[in-house]
Short mmCIF file of N, CA and C in Angstrom, two decimals:
data_model
loop_
_atom_site.label_atom_id
_atom_site.label_comp_id
_atom_site.label_asym_id
_atom_site.label_seq_id
_atom_site.Cartn_x
_atom_site.Cartn_y
_atom_site.Cartn_z
N UNK A 1338 102.44 162.85 54.54
CA UNK A 1338 103.07 162.37 55.77
C UNK A 1338 103.77 163.51 56.51
N UNK A 1339 104.43 164.36 55.75
CA UNK A 1339 105.14 165.50 56.32
C UNK A 1339 104.16 166.45 57.00
N UNK A 1340 103.03 166.72 56.35
CA UNK A 1340 102.03 167.62 56.91
C UNK A 1340 101.40 167.02 58.17
N UNK A 1341 101.17 165.73 58.17
CA UNK A 1341 100.61 165.06 59.34
C UNK A 1341 101.55 165.15 60.53
N UNK A 1342 102.84 164.94 60.30
CA UNK A 1342 103.81 165.03 61.39
C UNK A 1342 103.92 166.44 61.94
N UNK A 1343 103.89 167.43 61.07
CA UNK A 1343 103.95 168.81 61.53
C UNK A 1343 102.71 169.17 62.33
N UNK A 1344 101.54 168.72 61.88
CA UNK A 1344 100.31 168.98 62.61
C UNK A 1344 100.33 168.32 63.99
N UNK A 1345 100.77 167.07 64.04
CA UNK A 1345 100.88 166.38 65.33
C UNK A 1345 101.89 167.06 66.25
N UNK A 1346 102.99 167.53 65.67
CA UNK A 1346 104.01 168.21 66.47
C UNK A 1346 103.47 169.50 67.08
N UNK A 1347 102.70 170.24 66.31
CA UNK A 1347 102.11 171.49 66.83
C UNK A 1347 101.11 171.18 67.94
N UNK A 1348 100.28 170.16 67.75
CA UNK A 1348 99.29 169.79 68.77
C UNK A 1348 99.98 169.32 70.05
N UNK A 1349 101.00 168.48 69.92
CA UNK A 1349 101.73 167.98 71.09
C UNK A 1349 102.47 169.13 71.78
N UNK A 1350 103.02 170.05 71.02
CA UNK A 1350 103.73 171.19 71.61
C UNK A 1350 102.80 172.06 72.43
N UNK A 1351 101.63 172.37 71.89
CA UNK A 1351 100.67 173.20 72.60
C UNK A 1351 100.17 172.47 73.86
N UNK A 1352 99.91 171.18 73.73
CA UNK A 1352 99.45 170.40 74.89
C UNK A 1352 100.54 170.34 75.96
N UNK A 1353 101.79 170.21 75.56
CA UNK A 1353 102.90 170.16 76.52
C UNK A 1353 103.03 171.49 77.26
N UNK A 1354 102.90 172.59 76.56
CA UNK A 1354 102.96 173.90 77.19
C UNK A 1354 101.83 174.07 78.21
N UNK A 1355 100.63 173.66 77.84
CA UNK A 1355 99.48 173.79 78.73
C UNK A 1355 99.66 172.93 79.98
N UNK A 1356 100.11 171.69 79.79
CA UNK A 1356 100.27 170.79 80.94
C UNK A 1356 101.35 171.29 81.88
N UNK A 1357 102.43 171.81 81.35
CA UNK A 1357 103.50 172.33 82.21
C UNK A 1357 103.01 173.56 82.98
N UNK A 1358 102.23 174.41 82.34
CA UNK A 1358 101.72 175.59 83.03
C UNK A 1358 100.68 175.25 84.09
N UNK A 1359 99.99 174.13 83.93
CA UNK A 1359 98.99 173.72 84.92
C UNK A 1359 99.58 173.11 86.18
N UNK A 1360 100.83 172.69 86.12
CA UNK A 1360 101.45 172.05 87.27
C UNK A 1360 101.69 173.06 88.38
N UNK A 1361 101.56 172.60 89.62
CA UNK A 1361 101.78 173.49 90.75
C UNK A 1361 103.27 173.68 90.99
N UNK A 1362 103.61 174.83 91.53
CA UNK A 1362 105.00 175.15 91.80
C UNK A 1362 105.48 174.36 93.01
N UNK A 1363 106.69 173.84 92.95
CA UNK A 1363 107.21 173.02 94.04
C UNK A 1363 108.29 173.74 94.85
N UNK A 1364 108.60 174.98 94.50
CA UNK A 1364 109.60 175.72 95.26
C UNK A 1364 109.17 177.18 95.34
N UNK A 1365 109.85 177.91 96.19
CA UNK A 1365 109.54 179.33 96.39
C UNK A 1365 110.51 180.20 95.61
N UNK A 1366 110.56 180.02 94.32
CA UNK A 1366 111.43 180.83 93.49
C UNK A 1366 112.88 180.41 93.56
N UNK A 1367 113.78 181.37 93.37
CA UNK A 1367 115.21 181.08 93.33
C UNK A 1367 115.73 180.65 94.70
N UNK A 1368 115.23 181.25 95.77
CA UNK A 1368 115.70 180.86 97.10
C UNK A 1368 115.29 179.42 97.42
N UNK A 1369 114.13 178.99 96.97
CA UNK A 1369 113.71 177.62 97.18
C UNK A 1369 114.52 176.65 96.35
N UNK A 1370 114.98 177.11 95.19
CA UNK A 1370 115.79 176.25 94.33
C UNK A 1370 117.17 176.02 94.93
N UNK A 1371 117.69 177.04 95.62
CA UNK A 1371 119.02 176.91 96.21
C UNK A 1371 118.96 176.11 97.51
N UNK A 1372 118.04 176.47 98.38
CA UNK A 1372 118.03 175.84 99.70
C UNK A 1372 117.24 174.53 99.73
N UNK A 1373 116.17 174.43 98.98
CA UNK A 1373 115.33 173.25 99.08
C UNK A 1373 115.41 172.32 97.90
N UNK A 1374 116.32 172.56 97.00
CA UNK A 1374 116.42 171.72 95.81
C UNK A 1374 116.84 170.30 96.12
N UNK A 1375 117.83 170.15 96.99
CA UNK A 1375 118.30 168.81 97.33
C UNK A 1375 117.25 168.05 98.13
N UNK A 1376 116.50 168.78 98.93
CA UNK A 1376 115.45 168.12 99.73
C UNK A 1376 114.36 167.54 98.82
N UNK A 1377 114.01 168.25 97.79
CA UNK A 1377 113.01 167.75 96.86
C UNK A 1377 113.57 166.65 95.98
N UNK A 1378 114.84 166.75 95.64
CA UNK A 1378 115.44 165.76 94.77
C UNK A 1378 115.61 164.43 95.47
N UNK A 1379 116.07 164.46 96.70
CA UNK A 1379 116.34 163.23 97.42
C UNK A 1379 115.27 162.89 98.45
N UNK A 1380 114.30 163.77 98.64
CA UNK A 1380 113.24 163.53 99.61
C UNK A 1380 112.28 162.45 99.13
N UNK A 1381 111.43 162.02 100.03
CA UNK A 1381 110.48 160.97 99.70
C UNK A 1381 109.09 161.55 99.51
N UNK A 1382 109.01 162.65 98.80
CA UNK A 1382 107.73 163.27 98.53
C UNK A 1382 107.16 162.66 97.27
N UNK A 1383 105.95 162.16 97.36
CA UNK A 1383 105.31 161.57 96.20
C UNK A 1383 104.14 162.44 95.78
N UNK A 1384 104.03 162.63 94.49
CA UNK A 1384 102.90 163.39 93.97
C UNK A 1384 101.64 162.53 94.03
N UNK A 1385 100.54 163.16 94.32
CA UNK A 1385 99.28 162.44 94.41
C UNK A 1385 98.21 163.21 93.67
N UNK A 1386 97.23 162.48 93.20
CA UNK A 1386 96.07 163.10 92.58
C UNK A 1386 96.38 163.77 91.26
N UNK A 1387 95.97 165.03 91.17
CA UNK A 1387 96.12 165.78 89.93
C UNK A 1387 97.59 166.01 89.58
N UNK A 1388 98.43 166.23 90.59
CA UNK A 1388 99.86 166.44 90.33
C UNK A 1388 100.49 165.21 89.68
N UNK A 1389 100.08 164.03 90.11
CA UNK A 1389 100.61 162.80 89.53
C UNK A 1389 100.17 162.65 88.08
N UNK A 1390 98.91 162.94 87.82
CA UNK A 1390 98.39 162.85 86.45
C UNK A 1390 99.10 163.84 85.54
N UNK A 1391 99.28 165.08 86.02
CA UNK A 1391 99.96 166.09 85.22
C UNK A 1391 101.43 165.72 84.99
N UNK A 1392 102.07 165.13 85.98
CA UNK A 1392 103.47 164.72 85.82
C UNK A 1392 103.60 163.63 84.76
N UNK A 1393 102.75 162.63 84.85
CA UNK A 1393 102.81 161.53 83.88
C UNK A 1393 102.45 162.01 82.48
N UNK A 1394 101.48 162.91 82.38
CA UNK A 1394 101.10 163.47 81.08
C UNK A 1394 102.25 164.27 80.49
N UNK A 1395 102.97 165.00 81.33
CA UNK A 1395 104.12 165.76 80.86
C UNK A 1395 105.20 164.84 80.30
N UNK A 1396 105.45 163.75 80.98
CA UNK A 1396 106.47 162.80 80.52
C UNK A 1396 106.06 162.19 79.17
N UNK A 1397 104.80 161.79 79.05
CA UNK A 1397 104.32 161.18 77.81
C UNK A 1397 104.39 162.18 76.66
N UNK A 1398 103.94 163.41 76.90
CA UNK A 1398 103.97 164.43 75.86
C UNK A 1398 105.40 164.80 75.47
N UNK A 1399 106.31 164.83 76.44
CA UNK A 1399 107.71 165.14 76.13
C UNK A 1399 108.33 164.05 75.26
N UNK A 1400 108.04 162.80 75.57
CA UNK A 1400 108.56 161.70 74.74
C UNK A 1400 107.97 161.77 73.34
N UNK A 1401 106.67 162.03 73.25
CA UNK A 1401 106.04 162.18 71.93
C UNK A 1401 106.66 163.34 71.15
N UNK A 1402 106.94 164.44 71.84
CA UNK A 1402 107.56 165.59 71.19
C UNK A 1402 108.91 165.24 70.58
N UNK A 1403 109.75 164.54 71.35
CA UNK A 1403 111.06 164.17 70.84
C UNK A 1403 110.96 163.16 69.71
N UNK A 1404 110.06 162.20 69.83
CA UNK A 1404 109.91 161.21 68.77
C UNK A 1404 109.42 161.86 67.48
N UNK A 1405 108.45 162.75 67.60
CA UNK A 1405 107.94 163.44 66.41
C UNK A 1405 109.01 164.35 65.79
N UNK A 1406 109.78 165.02 66.64
CA UNK A 1406 110.82 165.90 66.13
C UNK A 1406 111.90 165.13 65.40
N UNK A 1407 112.34 164.03 65.98
CA UNK A 1407 113.37 163.22 65.34
C UNK A 1407 112.86 162.58 64.06
N UNK A 1408 111.64 162.08 64.08
CA UNK A 1408 111.09 161.48 62.87
C UNK A 1408 110.87 162.51 61.78
N UNK A 1409 110.49 163.72 62.14
CA UNK A 1409 110.33 164.78 61.15
C UNK A 1409 111.68 165.17 60.55
N UNK A 1410 112.71 165.22 61.37
CA UNK A 1410 114.05 165.54 60.87
C UNK A 1410 114.57 164.42 59.97
N UNK A 1411 114.20 163.19 60.28
CA UNK A 1411 114.65 162.06 59.48
C UNK A 1411 113.97 162.05 58.13
N UNK A 1412 112.68 162.40 58.08
CA UNK A 1412 111.93 162.38 56.83
C UNK A 1412 112.37 163.52 55.90
N UNK A 1413 112.63 164.68 56.46
CA UNK A 1413 113.03 165.83 55.65
C UNK A 1413 114.45 165.66 55.27
#
């Protein structure tokens, strides 16, 4: 069981890294984070197409990562 959880954790971690790197950038570096951060946070911009799929996949993989990490810590 321990080996299975570690293997799943490694697979989910690698998949999460890949999905995050595939996402398009939403700001122009540090200056975009300072000046346009509130606009993106409170704006009504909706992701469509591939960006939406990557966003949802990131959320699912992040939840799986935390669940696997907590369950692995609980078992050990």
